[in-house]
C-alpha positions as a Python dict, from the first residue, in 0.01 Angstrom:
ca = {
    (1, 'X'): (0, 0, 0),
    (2, 'X'): (-148, 284, 206),
    (3, 'X'): (110, 215, 479),
    (4, 'X'): (394, 243, 229),
    (5, 'X'): (252, 565, 90),
    (6, 'X'): (225, 713, 439),
    (7, 'X'): (581, 611, 521),
    (8, 'X'): (711, 763, 197),
    (9, 'X'): (525, 1085, 272),
    (10, 'X'): (674, 1101, 625),
    (11, 'X'): (1040, 1021, 550),
    (12, 'X'): (1067, 1066, 174),
    (13, 'X'): (1175, 708, 107),
    (14, 'X'): (1079, 354, 209),
    (15, 'X'): (1363, 154, 374),
    (16, 'X'): (1503, -137, 175),
    (17, 'X'): (1814, -355, 154),
    (18, 'X'): (1993, -73, -31),
    (19, 'X'): (1843, 225, 154),
    (20, 'X'): (1851, 268, 531),
    (21, 'X'): (1640, 549, 675),
    (22, 'X'): (1756, 748, 978),
    (23, 'X'): (1450, 923, 1125),
    (24, 'X'): (1503, 1192, 1389),
    (25, 'X'): (1223, 1332, 1601),
    (26, 'X'): (1194, 1483, 1947),
    (27, 'X'): (1010, 1327, 2239),
    (28, 'X'): (812, 1492, 2519),
    (29, 'X'): (1133, 1574, 2712),
    (30, 'X'): (1295, 1739, 2408),
    (31, 'X'): (1538, 1448, 2368),
    (32, 'X'): (1624, 1326, 2020),
    (33, 'X'): (1489, 989, 1919),
    (34, 'X'): (1703, 837, 1646),
    (35, 'X'): (1497, 572, 1470),
    (36, 'X'): (1695, 362, 1224),
    (37, 'X'): (1473, 177, 977),
    (38, 'X'): (1648, -130, 840),
    (39, 'X'): (1518, -469, 716),
    (40, 'X'): (1832, -662, 817),
    (41, 'X'): (1693, -824, 1131),
    (42, 'X'): (1775, -836, 1498),
    (43, 'X'): (2086, -1052, 1448),
    (44, 'X'): (2251, -757, 1273),
    (45, 'X'): (2090, -474, 1467),
    (46, 'X'): (2190, -595, 1815),
    (47, 'X'): (2570, -594, 1762),
    (48, 'X'): (2534, -274, 1558),
    (49, 'X'): (2355, -109, 1853),
    (50, 'X'): (2634, -225, 2084),
    (51, 'X'): (2894, -51, 1868),
    (52, 'X'): (2681, 266, 1848),
    (53, 'X'): (2644, 273, 2224),
    (54, 'X'): (3019, 242, 2275),
    (55, 'X'): (3088, 521, 2025),
    (56, 'X'): (2842, 758, 2194),
    (57, 'X'): (2988, 676, 2533),
    (58, 'X'): (3340, 756, 2412),
    (59, 'X'): (3263, 1070, 2213),
    (60, 'X'): (2977, 1235, 2407),
    (61, 'X'): (3031, 1087, 2752),
    (62, 'X'): (2669, 976, 2787),
    (63, 'X'): (2525, 626, 2806),
    (64, 'X'): (2252, 617, 2539),
    (65, 'X'): (1942, 402, 2569),
    (66, 'X'): (1914, 181, 2260),
    (67, 'X'): (1652, -82, 2181),
    (68, 'X'): (1667, -310, 1878),
    (69, 'X'): (1410, -501, 1677),
    (70, 'X'): (1383, -692, 1351),
    (71, 'X'): (1288, -371, 1166),
    (72, 'X'): (1552, -138, 1307),
    (73, 'X'): (1663, 24, 1630),
    (74, 'X'): (1578, 324, 1847),
    (75, 'X'): (1839, 535, 2028),
    (76, 'X'): (1756, 811, 2277),
    (77, 'X'): (2004, 1102, 2270),
    (78, 'X'): (2022, 1407, 2503),
    (79, 'X'): (1877, 1742, 2392),
    (80, 'X'): (2083, 1929, 2133),
    (81, 'X'): (2028, 2187, 1861),
    (82, 'X'): (2088, 1931, 1587),
    (83, 'X'): (2055, 1554, 1606),
    (84, 'X'): (2351, 1324, 1528),
    (85, 'X'): (2374, 1228, 1165),
    (86, 'X'): (2451, 914, 971),
    (87, 'X'): (2818, 931, 1073),
    (88, 'X'): (2715, 794, 1413),
    (89, 'X'): (2604, 466, 1253),
    (90, 'X'): (2885, 405, 1002),
    (91, 'X'): (3194, 214, 1119),
    (92, 'X'): (3507, 73, 971),
    (93, 'X'): (3427, -291, 878),
    (94, 'X'): (3725, -435, 1066),
    (95, 'X'): (3690, -211, 1370),
    (96, 'X'): (3322, -281, 1433),
    (97, 'X'): (3380, -657, 1448),
    (98, 'X'): (3663, -615, 1697),
    (99, 'X'): (3458, -367, 1900),
    (100, 'X'): (3168, -608, 1930),
    (101, 'X'): (3396, -891, 2037),
    (102, 'X'): (3557, -689, 2315),
    (103, 'X'): (3223, -558, 2448),
    (104, 'X'): (3011, -871, 2422),
    (105, 'X'): (3033, -936, 2796),
    (106, 'X'): (2849, -609, 2870),
    (107, 'X'): (2517, -724, 2725),
    (108, 'X'): (2213, -889, 2877),
    (109, 'X'): (2229, -1154, 2604),
    (110, 'X'): (2569, -1258, 2735),
    (111, 'X'): (2436, -1289, 3091),
    (112, 'X'): (2149, -1510, 2974),
    (113, 'X'): (2376, -1729, 2762),
    (114, 'X'): (2623, -1759, 3049),
    (115, 'X'): (2343, -1889, 3271),
    (116, 'X'): (2249, -2153, 3012),
    (117, 'X'): (2611, -2257, 2955),
    (118, 'X'): (2674, -2286, 3329),
    (119, 'X'): (2367, -2506, 3364),
    (120, 'X'): (2485, -2735, 3082),
    (121, 'X'): (2828, -2756, 3245),
    (122, 'X'): (2660, -2867, 3571),
    (123, 'X'): (2793, -2562, 3752),
    (124, 'X'): (2447, -2448, 3860),
    (125, 'X'): (2305, -2614, 4172),
    (126, 'X'): (2004, -2825, 4088),
    (127, 'X'): (1677, -2850, 4274),
    (128, 'X'): (1546, -3161, 4435),
    (129, 'X'): (1444, -3438, 4195),
    (130, 'X'): (1110, -3366, 4035),
    (131, 'X'): (1117, -2992, 4113),
    (132, 'X'): (1222, -2700, 3897),
    (133, 'X'): (1455, -2424, 4014),
    (134, 'X'): (1276, -2086, 4002),
    (135, 'X'): (1406, -1849, 3738),
    (136, 'X'): (1488, -1578, 3992),
    (137, 'X'): (1705, -1826, 4184),
    (138, 'X'): (1880, -1934, 3861),
    (139, 'X'): (1958, -1569, 3789),
    (140, 'X'): (2088, -1517, 4142),
    (141, 'X'): (2316, -1820, 4130),
    (142, 'X'): (2435, -1731, 3779),
    (143, 'X'): (2517, -1379, 3895),
    (144, 'X'): (2721, -1516, 4183),
    (145, 'X'): (2908, -1744, 3946),
    (146, 'X'): (2975, -1449, 3715),
    (147, 'X'): (3124, -1255, 4004),
    (148, 'X'): (3341, -1550, 4103),
    (149, 'X'): (3470, -1600, 3748),
    (150, 'X'): (3583, -1238, 3707),
    (151, 'X'): (3935, -1329, 3814),
    (152, 'X'): (3961, -1590, 3535),
    (153, 'X'): (3918, -1408, 3198),
    (154, 'X'): (3971, -1734, 3006),
    (155, 'X'): (3716, -1929, 3211),
    (156, 'X'): (3571, -2185, 2961),
    (157, 'X'): (3206, -2106, 3040),
    (158, 'X'): (3270, -1736, 2981),
    (159, 'X'): (3434, -1806, 2648),
    (160, 'X'): (3156, -2042, 2539),
    (161, 'X'): (2890, -1786, 2628),
    (162, 'X'): (3076, -1527, 2421),
    (163, 'X'): (3102, -1774, 2131),
    (164, 'X'): (2727, -1837, 2136),
    (165, 'X'): (2657, -1464, 2127),
    (166, 'X'): (2906, -1393, 1848),
    (167, 'X'): (2824, -1691, 1628),
    (168, 'X'): (2481, -1829, 1718),
    (169, 'X'): (2284, -1522, 1827),
    (170, 'X'): (2441, -1245, 1616),
    (171, 'X'): (2547, -1235, 1252),
    (172, 'X'): (2880, -1051, 1253),
    (173, 'X'): (2970, -1139, 890),
    (174, 'X'): (2644, -977, 774),
    (175, 'X'): (2716, -667, 985),
    (176, 'X'): (3065, -639, 844),
    (177, 'X'): (2928, -680, 492),
    (178, 'X'): (2681, -399, 559),
    (179, 'X'): (2962, -167, 669),
    (180, 'X'): (3156, -253, 353),
    (181, 'X'): (2855, -172, 135),
    (182, 'X'): (2803, 156, 321),
    (183, 'X'): (3168, 246, 264),
    (184, 'X'): (3145, 177, -109),
    (185, 'X'): (2808, 348, -156),
    (186, 'X'): (2613, 38, -250),
    (187, 'X'): (2397, 106, 56),
    (188, 'X'): (2304, 461, 153),
    (189, 'X'): (2165, 618, 468),
    (190, 'X'): (1887, 872, 411),
    (191, 'X'): (1827, 1118, 696),
    (192, 'X'): (1482, 1259, 772),
    (193, 'X'): (1365, 1491, 1053),
    (194, 'X'): (999, 1443, 1142),
    (195, 'X'): (765, 1621, 1380),
    (196, 'X'): (588, 1299, 1477),
    (197, 'X'): (707, 938, 1442),
    (198, 'X'): (648, 782, 1104),
    (199, 'X'): (417, 478, 1060),
    (200, 'X'): (712, 236, 1055),
    (201, 'X'): (839, 384, 1383),
    (202, 'X'): (533, 280, 1583),
    (203, 'X'): (629, -86, 1651),
    (204, 'X'): (990, 13, 1730),
    (205, 'X'): (881, 277, 1981),
    (206, 'X'): (638, 34, 2142),
    (207, 'X'): (922, -215, 2192),
    (208, 'X'): (1136, 67, 2328),
    (209, 'X'): (876, 149, 2594),
    (210, 'X'): (824, -215, 2692),
    (211, 'X'): (1197, -278, 2727),
    (212, 'X'): (1269, 12, 2957),
    (213, 'X'): (953, -42, 3157),
    (214, 'X'): (1099, -370, 3286),
    (215, 'X'): (1472, -299, 3255),
    (216, 'X'): (1526, -311, 3633),
    (217, 'X'): (1326, -628, 3691),
    (218, 'X'): (1645, -836, 3725),
    (219, 'X'): (1862, -925, 4024),
    (220, 'X'): (2150, -694, 4111),
    (221, 'X'): (2412, -964, 4052),
    (222, 'X'): (2301, -1015, 3693),
    (223, 'X'): (2288, -639, 3640),
    (224, 'X'): (2657, -629, 3730),
    (225, 'X'): (2747, -866, 3444),
    (226, 'X'): (2908, -575, 3257),
    (227, 'X'): (3185, -572, 3519),
    (228, 'X'): (3325, -892, 3373),
    (229, 'X'): (3629, -878, 3154),
    (230, 'X'): (3684, -1148, 2895),
    (231, 'X'): (4024, -1241, 2768),
    (232, 'X'): (4034, -1105, 2407),
    (233, 'X'): (4294, -1363, 2305),
    (234, 'X'): (4079, -1650, 2430),
    (235, 'X'): (3775, -1520, 2243),
    (236, 'X'): (3975, -1456, 1926),
    (237, 'X'): (4118, -1806, 1941),
    (238, 'X'): (3773, -1958, 1970),
    (239, 'X'): (3583, -1743, 1719),
    (240, 'X'): (3866, -1654, 1484),
    (241, 'X'): (3815, -1602, 1113),
    (242, 'X'): (3881, -1971, 1050),
    (243, 'X'): (3567, -2067, 1243),
    (244, 'X'): (3514, -2309, 1527),
    (245, 'X'): (3548, -2608, 1293),
    (246, 'X'): (3923, -2548, 1285),
    (247, 'X'): (3937, -2629, 1657),
    (248, 'X'): (3792, -2979, 1611),
    (249, 'X'): (4012, -3279, 1549),
    (250, 'X'): (3951, -3434, 1207),
    (251, 'X'): (3979, -3791, 1341),
    (252, 'X'): (3721, -3720, 1611),
    (253, 'X'): (3482, -3570, 1357),
    (254, 'X'): (3525, -3871, 1128),
    (255, 'X'): (3461, -4113, 1416),
    (256, 'X'): (3147, -3930, 1524),
    (257, 'X'): (3017, -3924, 1166),
    (258, 'X'): (3085, -4297, 1136),
    (259, 'X'): (2893, -4363, 1457),
    (260, 'X'): (2598, -4152, 1344),
    (261, 'X'): (2594, -4335, 1011),
    (262, 'X'): (2585, -4671, 1193),
    (263, 'X'): (2913, -4783, 1037),
    (264, 'X'): (3099, -4853, 1361),
    (265, 'X'): (3083, -5221, 1472),
    (266, 'X'): (2912, -5129, 1797),
    (267, 'X'): (2649, -4917, 1619),
    (268, 'X'): (2536, -5162, 1351),
    (269, 'X'): (2182, -5300, 1347),
    (270, 'X'): (2040, -5650, 1357),
    (271, 'X'): (1962, -5827, 1031),
    (272, 'X'): (1589, -5855, 1092),
    (273, 'X'): (1276, -5664, 1004),
    (274, 'X'): (1280, -5440, 1310),
    (275, 'X'): (1648, -5354, 1283),
    (276, 'X'): (1640, -5267, 915),
    (277, 'X'): (1313, -5075, 946),
    (278, 'X'): (1467, -4859, 1222),
    (279, 'X'): (1777, -4807, 1012),
    (280, 'X'): (1579, -4687, 709),
    (281, 'X'): (1360, -4468, 926),
    (282, 'X'): (1667, -4306, 1085),
    (283, 'X'): (1895, -4262, 782),
    (284, 'X'): (1652, -4259, 492),
    (285, 'X'): (1680, -4452, 164),
    (286, 'X'): (1991, -4674, 140),
    (287, 'X'): (2125, -4896, -132),
    (288, 'X'): (2181, -5270, -80),
    (289, 'X'): (2554, -5215, -28),
    (290, 'X'): (2489, -4939, 225),
    (291, 'X'): (2246, -5164, 411),
    (292, 'X'): (2501, -5446, 421),
    (293, 'X'): (2769, -5213, 560),
    (294, 'X'): (2542, -5119, 851),
    (295, 'X'): (2427, -5470, 950),
    (296, 'X'): (2584, -5702, 1200),
    (297, 'X'): (2756, -6014, 1069),
    (298, 'X'): (2485, -6267, 1159),
    (299, 'X'): (2489, -6630, 1054),
    (300, 'X'): (2269, -6778, 782),
    (301, 'X'): (2013, -6906, 1032),
    (302, 'X'): (1956, -6557, 1178),
    (303, 'X'): (1933, -6406, 832),
    (304, 'X'): (1676, -6663, 723),
    (305, 'X'): (1473, -6601, 1038),
    (306, 'X'): (1481, -6225, 979),
    (307, 'X'): (1373, -6272, 619),
    (308, 'X'): (1080, -6483, 733),
    (309, 'X'): (975, -6213, 981),
    (310, 'X'): (979, -5949, 710),
    (311, 'X'): (783, -6170, 473),
    (312, 'X'): (518, -6228, 738),
    (313, 'X'): (501, -5856, 819),
    (314, 'X'): (471, -5771, 450),
    (315, 'X'): (180, -6014, 410),
    (316, 'X'): (3, -5863, 712),
    (317, 'X'): (48, -5511, 571),
    (318, 'X'): (-52, -5606, 218),
    (319, 'X'): (-414, -5518, 276),
    (320, 'X'): (-331, -5187, 443),
    (321, 'X'): (-273, -4846, 290),
    (322, 'X'): (19, -4615, 368),
    (323, 'X'): (393, -4612, 406),
    (324, 'X'): (405, -4919, 634),
    (325, 'X'): (351, -5174, 358),
    (326, 'X'): (599, -4998, 132),
    (327, 'X'): (860, -4990, 409),
    (328, 'X'): (814, -5362, 477),
    (329, 'X'): (849, -5433, 107),
    (330, 'X'): (1171, -5234, 85),
    (331, 'X'): (1314, -5410, 390),
    (332, 'X'): (1210, -5750, 257),
    (333, 'X'): (1379, -5679, -76),
    (334, 'X'): (1691, -5556, 106),
    (335, 'X'): (1708, -5871, 318),
    (336, 'X'): (1670, -6086, 11),
    (337, 'X'): (1959, -5908, -156),
    (338, 'X'): (2170, -5946, 158),
    (339, 'X'): (2092, -6319, 170),
    (340, 'X'): (2193, -6362, -196),
    (341, 'X'): (2513, -6164, -138),
    (342, 'X'): (2600, -6379, 166),
    (343, 'X'): (2561, -6698, -39),
}
């Protein structure tokens, strides 16, 4: 409670889901530090910071240094008589989403995701069997591949890396919803000018220092990732409003689901204790009809042999305690029902 009281005394209000606090204070070089306190998380703050950086670059002609965290973001602005206000952080809901999509390839997150996607696509040279490829060498090779793919804006690995950033790493729908609430007044931005950073600003400023302390500890090729240019149409087609599910064939999805549910003939289990125990362990509780649909069509002799195995296993586990005896009992009952249904 003392921390909340100190924060309220410093900025006048405690940040919440309906109140975002914009704290402005000067650093040792007389630059303005804009500290945005927000509880929305890094998945919202990172694309928001990207849009802010692009706006500052277009309007002021300077490349601001911005660091994000789960509790907000910190932006360093050049010296001025008055700091930028809340208008710097408020965007049109539709424009901010489009802005983030067109600038996603200029981020370090995109470079890292591209390296992972290239490795999954077997485009990255592997080390000798039994040896790992050093991270610095992975970065170097990924940077070379990035340079080579610049002439192909719709290169599949580029598009997949952008999709992961826009859908898996960031939460663009939440960011757009925030802009809509700011436009309607359901969320407000409270500005506060402080002489020293507030208590909530401490962790954000620490992350800011750590980030820029090691910002140049990357290979030059990866640092040039912002030179890439993605095809906007290819990205829009992949991460359109309909979602990626619209790109998947319904028959393929149904076949995969059938295979995972052990309903395909080649995926069914044996009608014995081991087969049914594995099936229940993998899919959970199943009715007698569901068990029958997932078993191979064995003859009566095999079914009788499997029932005998389960009966013997159940007798061995009868003196034990735990889920094993219960599982054997369930399987034995299921086999008995299957035998009766076959007759």
